[in-house]
mmCIF file of C-alpha atoms in Angstrom:
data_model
loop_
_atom_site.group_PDB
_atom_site.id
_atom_site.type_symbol
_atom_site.label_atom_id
_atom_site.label_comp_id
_atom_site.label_asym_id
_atom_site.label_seq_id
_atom_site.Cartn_x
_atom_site.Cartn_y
_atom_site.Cartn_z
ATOM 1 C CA UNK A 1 -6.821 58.010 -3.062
ATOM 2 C CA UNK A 2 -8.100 54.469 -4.416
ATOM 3 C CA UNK A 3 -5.599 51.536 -4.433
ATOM 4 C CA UNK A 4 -6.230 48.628 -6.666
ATOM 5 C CA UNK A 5 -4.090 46.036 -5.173
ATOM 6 C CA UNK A 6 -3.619 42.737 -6.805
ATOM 7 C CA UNK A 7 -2.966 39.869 -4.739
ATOM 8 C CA UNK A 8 -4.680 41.195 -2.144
ATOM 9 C CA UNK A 9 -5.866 38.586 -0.366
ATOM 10 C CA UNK A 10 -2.589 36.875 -0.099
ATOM 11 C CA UNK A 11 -0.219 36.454 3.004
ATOM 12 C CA UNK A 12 1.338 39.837 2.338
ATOM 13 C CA UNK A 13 -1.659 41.646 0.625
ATOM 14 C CA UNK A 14 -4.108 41.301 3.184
ATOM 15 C CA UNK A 15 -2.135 42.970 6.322
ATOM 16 C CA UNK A 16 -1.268 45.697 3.566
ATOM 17 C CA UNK A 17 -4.816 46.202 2.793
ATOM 18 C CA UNK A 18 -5.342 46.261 6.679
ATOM 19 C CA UNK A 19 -2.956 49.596 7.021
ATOM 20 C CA UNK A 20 -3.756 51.178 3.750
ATOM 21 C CA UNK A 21 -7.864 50.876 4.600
ATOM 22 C CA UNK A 22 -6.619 52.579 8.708
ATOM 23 C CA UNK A 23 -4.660 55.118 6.726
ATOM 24 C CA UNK A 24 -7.379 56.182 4.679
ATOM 25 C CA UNK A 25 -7.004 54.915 1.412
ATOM 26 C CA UNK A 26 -9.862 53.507 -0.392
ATOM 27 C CA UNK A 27 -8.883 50.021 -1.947
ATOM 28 C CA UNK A 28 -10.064 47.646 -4.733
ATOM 29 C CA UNK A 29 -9.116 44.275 -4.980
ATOM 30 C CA UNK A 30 -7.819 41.278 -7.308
ATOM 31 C CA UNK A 31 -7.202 37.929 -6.636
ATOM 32 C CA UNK A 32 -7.842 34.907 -8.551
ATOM 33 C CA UNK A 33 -7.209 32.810 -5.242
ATOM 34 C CA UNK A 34 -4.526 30.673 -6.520
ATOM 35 C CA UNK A 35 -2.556 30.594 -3.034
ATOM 36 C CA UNK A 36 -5.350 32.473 -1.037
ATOM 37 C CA UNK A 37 -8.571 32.443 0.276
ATOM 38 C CA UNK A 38 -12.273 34.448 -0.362
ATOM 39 C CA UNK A 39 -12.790 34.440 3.729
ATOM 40 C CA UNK A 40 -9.916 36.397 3.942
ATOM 41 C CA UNK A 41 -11.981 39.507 2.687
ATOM 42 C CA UNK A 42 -14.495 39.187 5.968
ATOM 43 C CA UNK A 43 -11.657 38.924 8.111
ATOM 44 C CA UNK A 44 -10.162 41.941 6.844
ATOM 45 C CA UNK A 45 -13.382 43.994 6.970
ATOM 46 C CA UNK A 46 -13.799 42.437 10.829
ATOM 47 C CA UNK A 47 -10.203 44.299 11.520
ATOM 48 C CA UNK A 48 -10.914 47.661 10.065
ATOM 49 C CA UNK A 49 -14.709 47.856 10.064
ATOM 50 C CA UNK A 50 -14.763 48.810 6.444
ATOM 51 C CA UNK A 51 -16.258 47.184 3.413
ATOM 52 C CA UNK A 52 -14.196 46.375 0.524
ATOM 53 C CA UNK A 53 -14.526 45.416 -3.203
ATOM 54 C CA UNK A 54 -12.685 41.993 -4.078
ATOM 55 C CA UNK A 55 -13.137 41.235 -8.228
ATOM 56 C CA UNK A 56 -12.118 37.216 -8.398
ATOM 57 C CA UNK A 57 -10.051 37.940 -11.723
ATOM 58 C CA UNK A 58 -6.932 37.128 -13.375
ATOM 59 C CA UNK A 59 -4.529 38.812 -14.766
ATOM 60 C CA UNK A 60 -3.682 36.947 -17.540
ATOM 61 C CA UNK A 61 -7.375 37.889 -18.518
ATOM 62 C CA UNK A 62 -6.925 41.395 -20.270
ATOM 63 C CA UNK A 63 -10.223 42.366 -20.885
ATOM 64 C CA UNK A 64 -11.375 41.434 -17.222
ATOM 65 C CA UNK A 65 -8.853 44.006 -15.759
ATOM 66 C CA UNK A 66 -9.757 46.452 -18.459
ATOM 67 C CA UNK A 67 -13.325 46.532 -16.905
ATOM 68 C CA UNK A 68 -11.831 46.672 -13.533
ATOM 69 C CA UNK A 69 -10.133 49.938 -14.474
ATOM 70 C CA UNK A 70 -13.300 51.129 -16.441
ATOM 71 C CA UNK A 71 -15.927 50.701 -13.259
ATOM 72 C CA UNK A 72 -13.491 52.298 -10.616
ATOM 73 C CA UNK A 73 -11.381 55.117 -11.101
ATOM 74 C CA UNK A 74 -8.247 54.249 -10.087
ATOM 75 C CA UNK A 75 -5.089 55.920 -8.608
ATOM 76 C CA UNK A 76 -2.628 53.832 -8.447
ATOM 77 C CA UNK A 77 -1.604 49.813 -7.847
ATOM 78 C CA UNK A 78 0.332 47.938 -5.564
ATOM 79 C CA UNK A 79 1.421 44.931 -7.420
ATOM 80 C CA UNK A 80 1.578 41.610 -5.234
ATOM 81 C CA UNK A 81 -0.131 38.919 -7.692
ATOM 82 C CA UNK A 82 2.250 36.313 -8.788
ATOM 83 C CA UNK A 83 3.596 32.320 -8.380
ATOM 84 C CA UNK A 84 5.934 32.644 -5.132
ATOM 85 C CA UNK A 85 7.413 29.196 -4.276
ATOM 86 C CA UNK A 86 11.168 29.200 -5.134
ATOM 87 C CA UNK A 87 10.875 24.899 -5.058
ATOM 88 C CA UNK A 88 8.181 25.189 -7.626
ATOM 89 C CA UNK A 89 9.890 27.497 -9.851
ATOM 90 C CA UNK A 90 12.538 25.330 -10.408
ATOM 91 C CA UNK A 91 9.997 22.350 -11.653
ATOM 92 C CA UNK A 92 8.103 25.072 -13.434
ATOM 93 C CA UNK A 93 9.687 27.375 -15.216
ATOM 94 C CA UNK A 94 8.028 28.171 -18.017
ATOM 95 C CA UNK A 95 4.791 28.454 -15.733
ATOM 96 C CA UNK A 96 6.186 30.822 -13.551
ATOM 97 C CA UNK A 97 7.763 33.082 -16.711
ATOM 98 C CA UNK A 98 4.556 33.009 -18.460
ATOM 99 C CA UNK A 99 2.231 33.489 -15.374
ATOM 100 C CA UNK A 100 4.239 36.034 -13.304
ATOM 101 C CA UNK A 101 5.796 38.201 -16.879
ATOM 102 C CA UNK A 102 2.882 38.581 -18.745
ATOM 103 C CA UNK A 103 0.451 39.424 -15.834
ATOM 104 C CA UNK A 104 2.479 42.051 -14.792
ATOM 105 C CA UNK A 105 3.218 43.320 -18.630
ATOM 106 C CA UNK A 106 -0.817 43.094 -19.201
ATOM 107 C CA UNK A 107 -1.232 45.072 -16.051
ATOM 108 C CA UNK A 108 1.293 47.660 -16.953
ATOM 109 C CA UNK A 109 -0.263 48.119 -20.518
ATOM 110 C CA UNK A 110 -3.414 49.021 -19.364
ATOM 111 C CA UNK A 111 -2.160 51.623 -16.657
ATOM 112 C CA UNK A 112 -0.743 52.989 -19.471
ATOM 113 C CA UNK A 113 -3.842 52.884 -21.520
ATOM 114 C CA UNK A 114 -5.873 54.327 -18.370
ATOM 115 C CA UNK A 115 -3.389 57.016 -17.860
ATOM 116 C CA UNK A 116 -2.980 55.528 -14.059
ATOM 117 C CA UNK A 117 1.140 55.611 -13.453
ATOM 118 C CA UNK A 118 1.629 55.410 -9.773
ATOM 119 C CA UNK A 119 3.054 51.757 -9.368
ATOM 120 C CA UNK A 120 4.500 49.891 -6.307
ATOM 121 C CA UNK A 121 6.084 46.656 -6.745
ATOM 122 C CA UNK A 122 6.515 43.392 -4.422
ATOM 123 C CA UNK A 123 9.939 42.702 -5.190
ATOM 124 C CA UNK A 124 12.327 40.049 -3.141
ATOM 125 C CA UNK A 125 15.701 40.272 -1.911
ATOM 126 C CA UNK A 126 16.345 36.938 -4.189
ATOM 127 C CA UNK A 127 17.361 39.391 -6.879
ATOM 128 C CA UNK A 128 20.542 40.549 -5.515
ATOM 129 C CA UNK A 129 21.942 36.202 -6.154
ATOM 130 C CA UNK A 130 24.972 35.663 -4.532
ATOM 131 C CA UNK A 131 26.755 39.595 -4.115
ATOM 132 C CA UNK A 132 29.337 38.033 -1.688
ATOM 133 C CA UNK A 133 28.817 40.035 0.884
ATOM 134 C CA UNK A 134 26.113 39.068 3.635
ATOM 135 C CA UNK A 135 24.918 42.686 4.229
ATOM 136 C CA UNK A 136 22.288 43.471 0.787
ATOM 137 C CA UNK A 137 22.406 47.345 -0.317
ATOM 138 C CA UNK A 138 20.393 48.968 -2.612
ATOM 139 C CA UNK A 139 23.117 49.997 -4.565
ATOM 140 C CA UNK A 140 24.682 46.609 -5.586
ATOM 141 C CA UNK A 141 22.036 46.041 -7.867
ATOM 142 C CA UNK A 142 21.003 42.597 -9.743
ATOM 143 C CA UNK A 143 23.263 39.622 -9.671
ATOM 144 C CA UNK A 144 22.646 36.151 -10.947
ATOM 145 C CA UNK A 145 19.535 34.597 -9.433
ATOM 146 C CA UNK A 146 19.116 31.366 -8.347
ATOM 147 C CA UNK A 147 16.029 29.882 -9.471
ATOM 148 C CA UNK A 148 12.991 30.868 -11.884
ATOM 149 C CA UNK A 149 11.124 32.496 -9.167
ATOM 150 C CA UNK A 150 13.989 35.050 -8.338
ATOM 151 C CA UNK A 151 14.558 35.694 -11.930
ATOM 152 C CA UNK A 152 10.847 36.648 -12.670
ATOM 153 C CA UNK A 153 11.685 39.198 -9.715
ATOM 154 C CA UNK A 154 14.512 40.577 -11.262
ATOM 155 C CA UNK A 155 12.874 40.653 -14.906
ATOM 156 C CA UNK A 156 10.250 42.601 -13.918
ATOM 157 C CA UNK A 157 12.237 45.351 -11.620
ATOM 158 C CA UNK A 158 13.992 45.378 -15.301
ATOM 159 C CA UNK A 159 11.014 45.951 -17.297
ATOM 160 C CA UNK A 160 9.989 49.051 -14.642
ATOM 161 C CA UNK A 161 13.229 50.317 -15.220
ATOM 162 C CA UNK A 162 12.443 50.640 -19.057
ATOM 163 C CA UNK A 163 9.410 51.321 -18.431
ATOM 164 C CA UNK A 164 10.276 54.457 -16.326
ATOM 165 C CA UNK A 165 13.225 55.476 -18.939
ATOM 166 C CA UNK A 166 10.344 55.295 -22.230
ATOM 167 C CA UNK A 167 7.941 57.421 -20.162
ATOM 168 C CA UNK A 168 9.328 59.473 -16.698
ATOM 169 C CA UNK A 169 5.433 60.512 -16.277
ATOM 170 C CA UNK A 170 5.638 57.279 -13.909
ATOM 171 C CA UNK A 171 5.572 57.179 -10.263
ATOM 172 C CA UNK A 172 7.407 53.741 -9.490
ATOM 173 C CA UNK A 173 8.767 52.042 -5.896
ATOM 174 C CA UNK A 174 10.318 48.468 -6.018
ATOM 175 C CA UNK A 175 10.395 47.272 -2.461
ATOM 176 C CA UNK A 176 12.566 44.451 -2.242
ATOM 177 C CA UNK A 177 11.397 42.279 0.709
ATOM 178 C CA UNK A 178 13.385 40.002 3.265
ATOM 179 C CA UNK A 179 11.707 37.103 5.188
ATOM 180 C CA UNK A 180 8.381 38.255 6.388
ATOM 181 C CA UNK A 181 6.890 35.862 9.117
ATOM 182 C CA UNK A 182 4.117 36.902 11.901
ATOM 183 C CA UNK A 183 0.282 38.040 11.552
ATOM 184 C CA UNK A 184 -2.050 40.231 12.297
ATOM 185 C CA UNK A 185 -2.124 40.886 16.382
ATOM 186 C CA UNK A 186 -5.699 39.650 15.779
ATOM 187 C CA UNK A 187 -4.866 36.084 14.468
ATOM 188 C CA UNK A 188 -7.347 36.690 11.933
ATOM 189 C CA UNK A 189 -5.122 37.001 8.966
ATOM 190 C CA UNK A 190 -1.920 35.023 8.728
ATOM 191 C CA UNK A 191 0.131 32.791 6.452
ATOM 192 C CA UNK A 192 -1.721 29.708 5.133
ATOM 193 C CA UNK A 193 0.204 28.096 2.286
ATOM 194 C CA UNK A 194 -1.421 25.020 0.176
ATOM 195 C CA UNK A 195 0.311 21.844 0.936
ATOM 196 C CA UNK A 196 4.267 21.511 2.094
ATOM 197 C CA UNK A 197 5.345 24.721 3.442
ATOM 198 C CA UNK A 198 7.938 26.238 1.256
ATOM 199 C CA UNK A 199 9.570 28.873 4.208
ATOM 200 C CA UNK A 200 10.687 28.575 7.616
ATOM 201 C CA UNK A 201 7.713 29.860 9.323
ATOM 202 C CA UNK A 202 5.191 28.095 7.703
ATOM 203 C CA UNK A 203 6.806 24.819 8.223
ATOM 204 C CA UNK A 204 7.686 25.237 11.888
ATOM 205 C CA UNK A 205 3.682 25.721 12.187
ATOM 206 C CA UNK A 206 3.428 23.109 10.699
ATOM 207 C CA UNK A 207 5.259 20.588 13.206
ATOM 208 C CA UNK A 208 4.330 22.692 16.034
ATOM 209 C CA UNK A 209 0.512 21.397 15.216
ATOM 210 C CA UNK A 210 1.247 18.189 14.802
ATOM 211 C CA UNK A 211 0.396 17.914 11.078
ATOM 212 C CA UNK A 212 3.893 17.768 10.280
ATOM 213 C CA UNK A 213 6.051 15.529 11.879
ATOM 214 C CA UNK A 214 9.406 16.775 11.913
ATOM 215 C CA UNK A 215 11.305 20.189 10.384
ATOM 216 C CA UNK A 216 14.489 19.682 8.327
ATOM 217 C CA UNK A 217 16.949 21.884 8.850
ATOM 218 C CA UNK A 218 19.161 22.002 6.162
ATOM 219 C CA UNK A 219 23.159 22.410 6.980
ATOM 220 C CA UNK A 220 24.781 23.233 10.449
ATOM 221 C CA UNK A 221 28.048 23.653 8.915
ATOM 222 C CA UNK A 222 27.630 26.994 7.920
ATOM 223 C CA UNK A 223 30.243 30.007 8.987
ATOM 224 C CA UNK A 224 27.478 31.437 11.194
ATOM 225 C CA UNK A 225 27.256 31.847 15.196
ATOM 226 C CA UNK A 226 25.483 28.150 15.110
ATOM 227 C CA UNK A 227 26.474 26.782 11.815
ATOM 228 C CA UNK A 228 23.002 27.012 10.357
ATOM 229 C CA UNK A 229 21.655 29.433 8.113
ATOM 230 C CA UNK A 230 21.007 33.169 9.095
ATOM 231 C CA UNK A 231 18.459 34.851 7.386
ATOM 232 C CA UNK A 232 16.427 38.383 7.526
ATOM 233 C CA UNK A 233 12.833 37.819 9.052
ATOM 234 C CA UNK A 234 10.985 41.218 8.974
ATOM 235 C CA UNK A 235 7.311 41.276 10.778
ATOM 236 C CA UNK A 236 4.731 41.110 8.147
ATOM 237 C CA UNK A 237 2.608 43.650 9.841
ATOM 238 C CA UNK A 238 6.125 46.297 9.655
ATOM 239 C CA UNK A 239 6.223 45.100 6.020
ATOM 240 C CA UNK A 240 2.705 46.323 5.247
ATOM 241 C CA UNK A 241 3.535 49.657 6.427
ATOM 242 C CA UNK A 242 6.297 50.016 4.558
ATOM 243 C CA UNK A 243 3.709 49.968 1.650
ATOM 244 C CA UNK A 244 1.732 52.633 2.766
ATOM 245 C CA UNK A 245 5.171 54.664 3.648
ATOM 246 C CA UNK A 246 6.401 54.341 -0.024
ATOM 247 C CA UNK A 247 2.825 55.241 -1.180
ATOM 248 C CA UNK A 248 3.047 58.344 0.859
ATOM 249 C CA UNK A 249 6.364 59.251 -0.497
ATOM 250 C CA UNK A 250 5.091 58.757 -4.133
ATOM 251 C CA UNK A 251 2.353 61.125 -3.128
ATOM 252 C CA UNK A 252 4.810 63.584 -2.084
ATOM 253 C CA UNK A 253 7.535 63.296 -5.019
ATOM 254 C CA UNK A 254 5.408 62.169 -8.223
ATOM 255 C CA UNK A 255 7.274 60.819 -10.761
ATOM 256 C CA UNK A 256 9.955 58.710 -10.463
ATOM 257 C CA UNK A 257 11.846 55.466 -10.042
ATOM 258 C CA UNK A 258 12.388 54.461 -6.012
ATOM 259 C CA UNK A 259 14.104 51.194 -5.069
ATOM 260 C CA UNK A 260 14.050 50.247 -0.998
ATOM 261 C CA UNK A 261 15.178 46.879 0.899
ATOM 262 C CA UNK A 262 12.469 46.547 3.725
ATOM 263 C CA UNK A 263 14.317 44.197 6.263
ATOM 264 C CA UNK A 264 14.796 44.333 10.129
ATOM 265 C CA UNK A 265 19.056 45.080 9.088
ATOM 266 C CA UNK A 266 19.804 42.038 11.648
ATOM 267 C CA UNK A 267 20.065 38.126 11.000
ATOM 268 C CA UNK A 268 18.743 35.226 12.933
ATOM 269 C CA UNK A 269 19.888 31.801 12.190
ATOM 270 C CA UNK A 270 17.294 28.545 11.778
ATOM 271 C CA UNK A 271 18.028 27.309 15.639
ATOM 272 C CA UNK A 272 17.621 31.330 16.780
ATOM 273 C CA UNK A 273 14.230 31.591 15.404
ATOM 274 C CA UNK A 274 12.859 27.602 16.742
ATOM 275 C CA UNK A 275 14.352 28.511 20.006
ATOM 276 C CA UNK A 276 12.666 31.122 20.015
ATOM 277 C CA UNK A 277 9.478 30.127 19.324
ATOM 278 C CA UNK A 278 9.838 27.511 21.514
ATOM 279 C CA UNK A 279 10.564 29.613 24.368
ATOM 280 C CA UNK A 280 7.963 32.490 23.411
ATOM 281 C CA UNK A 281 5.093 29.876 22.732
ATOM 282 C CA UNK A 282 6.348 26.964 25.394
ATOM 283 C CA UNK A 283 5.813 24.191 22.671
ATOM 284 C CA UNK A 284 8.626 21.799 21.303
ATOM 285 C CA UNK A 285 9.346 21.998 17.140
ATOM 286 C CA UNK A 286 10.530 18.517 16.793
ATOM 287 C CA UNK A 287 13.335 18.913 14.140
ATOM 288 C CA UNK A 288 16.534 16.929 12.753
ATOM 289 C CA UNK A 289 19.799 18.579 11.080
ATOM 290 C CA UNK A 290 20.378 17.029 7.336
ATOM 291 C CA UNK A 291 22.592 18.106 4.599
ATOM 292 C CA UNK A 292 22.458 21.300 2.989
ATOM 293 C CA UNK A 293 20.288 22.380 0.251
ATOM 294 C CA UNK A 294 21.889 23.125 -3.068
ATOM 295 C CA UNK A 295 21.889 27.202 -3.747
ATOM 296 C CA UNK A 296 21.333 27.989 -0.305
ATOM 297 C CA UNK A 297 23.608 31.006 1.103
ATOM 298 C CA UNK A 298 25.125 31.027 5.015
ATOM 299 C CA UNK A 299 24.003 34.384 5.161
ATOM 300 C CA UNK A 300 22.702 37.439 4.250
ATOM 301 C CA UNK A 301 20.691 40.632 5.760
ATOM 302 C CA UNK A 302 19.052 44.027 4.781
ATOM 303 C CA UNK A 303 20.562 47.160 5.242
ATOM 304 C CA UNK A 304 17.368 48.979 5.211
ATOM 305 C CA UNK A 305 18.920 52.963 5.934
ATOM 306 C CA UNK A 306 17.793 54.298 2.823
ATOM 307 C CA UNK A 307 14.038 53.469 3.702
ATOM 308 C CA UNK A 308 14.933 55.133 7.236
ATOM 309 C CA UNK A 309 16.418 57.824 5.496
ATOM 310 C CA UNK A 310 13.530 58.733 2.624
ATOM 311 C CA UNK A 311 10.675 56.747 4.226
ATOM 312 C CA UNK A 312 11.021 57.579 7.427
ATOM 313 C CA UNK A 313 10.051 53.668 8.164
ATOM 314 C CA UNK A 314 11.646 51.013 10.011
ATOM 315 C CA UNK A 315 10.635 47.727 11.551
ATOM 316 C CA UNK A 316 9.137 48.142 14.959
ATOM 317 C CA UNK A 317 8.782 44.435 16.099
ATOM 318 C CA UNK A 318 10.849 41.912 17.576
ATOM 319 C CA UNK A 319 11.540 38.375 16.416
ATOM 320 C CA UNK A 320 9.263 37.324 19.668
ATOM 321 C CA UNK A 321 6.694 39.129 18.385
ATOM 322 C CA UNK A 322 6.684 37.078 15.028
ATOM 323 C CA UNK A 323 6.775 34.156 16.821
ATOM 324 C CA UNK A 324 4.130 34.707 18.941
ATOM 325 C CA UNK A 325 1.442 36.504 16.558
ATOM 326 C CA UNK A 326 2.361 33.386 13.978
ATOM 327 C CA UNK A 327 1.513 30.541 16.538
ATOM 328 C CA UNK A 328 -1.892 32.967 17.885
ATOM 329 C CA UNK A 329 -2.804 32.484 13.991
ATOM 330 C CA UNK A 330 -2.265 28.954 13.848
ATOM 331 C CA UNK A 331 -4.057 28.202 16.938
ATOM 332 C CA UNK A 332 -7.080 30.169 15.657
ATOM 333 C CA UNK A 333 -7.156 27.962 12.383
ATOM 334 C CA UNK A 334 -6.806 24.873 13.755
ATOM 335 C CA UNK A 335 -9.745 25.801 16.623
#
């Protein structure tokens, strides 16, 4: 089975592409490196061994994905190409409605024109807003989002709904993701964002290398264990392979519309996770409490049963792990 996966080459798209290639699935990929890099495709071929095909496209660019489809016969997509930074959203709107709606609606128009209708979807568990409850089911559905980036999310689950409903030929899974941190065991493939770190990870890197100074940590006021803000982090390595799970399970049922959370089902506050990489990597994340960012919630988790249950998947690592296969990146990058 051949994968085109879009995005590939990003934080989440590259240890994807890593289990799908040792699974045995052929892959093609796009990426217009906008928050990625074109090394990334040697370091995954180092990892599995195996060659792969990386078109430098957009998908805003219509007829350059219809030639895509035309030289490679396709099977079916996994859909991670989009604007990602919730802070930049909010400056950005419109970008992030035109760039993130319309290349998913270009994409979907020309599986349909190709006849290709086996679709998986990065999704994000900013579309469930504020549910007011901490523990995030699959059942309560979409709630007000709180920024551009989340709403783009939530749009587009909406349009595969539709989608689905106009034609029930499709195969669809929206896998709505937590707070995946970590890398590859290797340290070859990681998270690298351009400029100011928008997540917790990336930032405590960051200061832990010395090219930040300090980590904010916004609020410790919060009705949590340590007053600051708890959060699902999920391995990104047991997110991947919850990719290639739902793949398998489209294989197995065809058509259809399947919605997961993929989340560890615990929480770990701010302090819990620098503590912990503190202790795990013995290095000191300078970092100072401040006031509390508008928008942000005390809490909230994944209760990921119903990808047990019809998956068969669940995470396998530990929050030490994260910690330690993020910092074995780092180090690698800086030398």
């Amino acid at each position: 089975m051949r994968i085109l996966v879009t995005g590939g080459l990003g934080f989440i798209g590259s240890h994807t592409l890593v289990e799908l290639l040792e699974n045995g699935y052929e892959v093609i990929v796009l990426d217009n490196l906008y928050n990625s890099e074109a090394k990334v495709k040697e370091k995954i071929e180092k990892i599995t061994g195996k060659n792969i095909k990386v078109y430098t496209e957009d998908l805003l660019n219509k007829e350059s994905i219809e030639k895509i489809f035309d030289e490679n016969k396709i099977d079916g997509v996994i859909h991670f190409a989009g604007y990602k930074a919730v802070g930049e959203s909010v400056k950005k709107p419109l970008m992030y409605y035109h760039n993130n709606l319309m290349s998913t609606i270009n994409l979907l128009e020309i599986m349909k024109d190709k006849n290709v209708k086996s679709f998986i979807f990065s999704s994000s568990a900013t579309i469930y807003g504020d549910p007011g409850t901490p523990k995030y089911v699959e059942e309560l559905g979409r709630g007000k989002t709180t920024n551009p980036y989340g709403t783009t999310k939530a749009m587009i689950e909406q349009i595969l709904e539709d989608l689905y409903i106009s034609d029930n030929e499709w195969s669809i899974s929206i896998l709505r993701y937590f707070n995946p941190i970590g890398a590859h065991s290797s340290g070859l493939i990681g998270e690298k964002p351009n400029g100011i770190p928008n997540n917790l990870m990336p930032y405590i890197l960051k200061v832990a290398s010395h090219e930040l100074e300090i980590l904010n940590v916004f609020g410790n006021d919060y009705d949590t264990p340590d007053g600051t803000g708890v959060r699902d982090y999920i391995h990104v390595v047991d997110l991947a392979k919850g990719h290639v799970s739902a793949l398998k399970k489209i294989e197995e049922l065809g058509k259809g519309l399947y919605v997961y959370n993929l989340g560890s089902g615990r929480g770990y506050s701010v302090l819990e996770l620098i503590n912990t990489f503190e202790r795990v990597n013995g290095i000191k994340v300078n970092y100072k409490i401040v006031e509390r960012r508008a928008g942000d919630l005390a809490e909230y988790y994944a209760d990921s049963s119903k990808a047990l249950k019809e998956l068969g998947w669940k995470t396998e690592k530990t929050l030490e792990d994260m910690c330690r296969d993020s910092w074995n990146f780092m180090k690698k990058e800086i030398g």
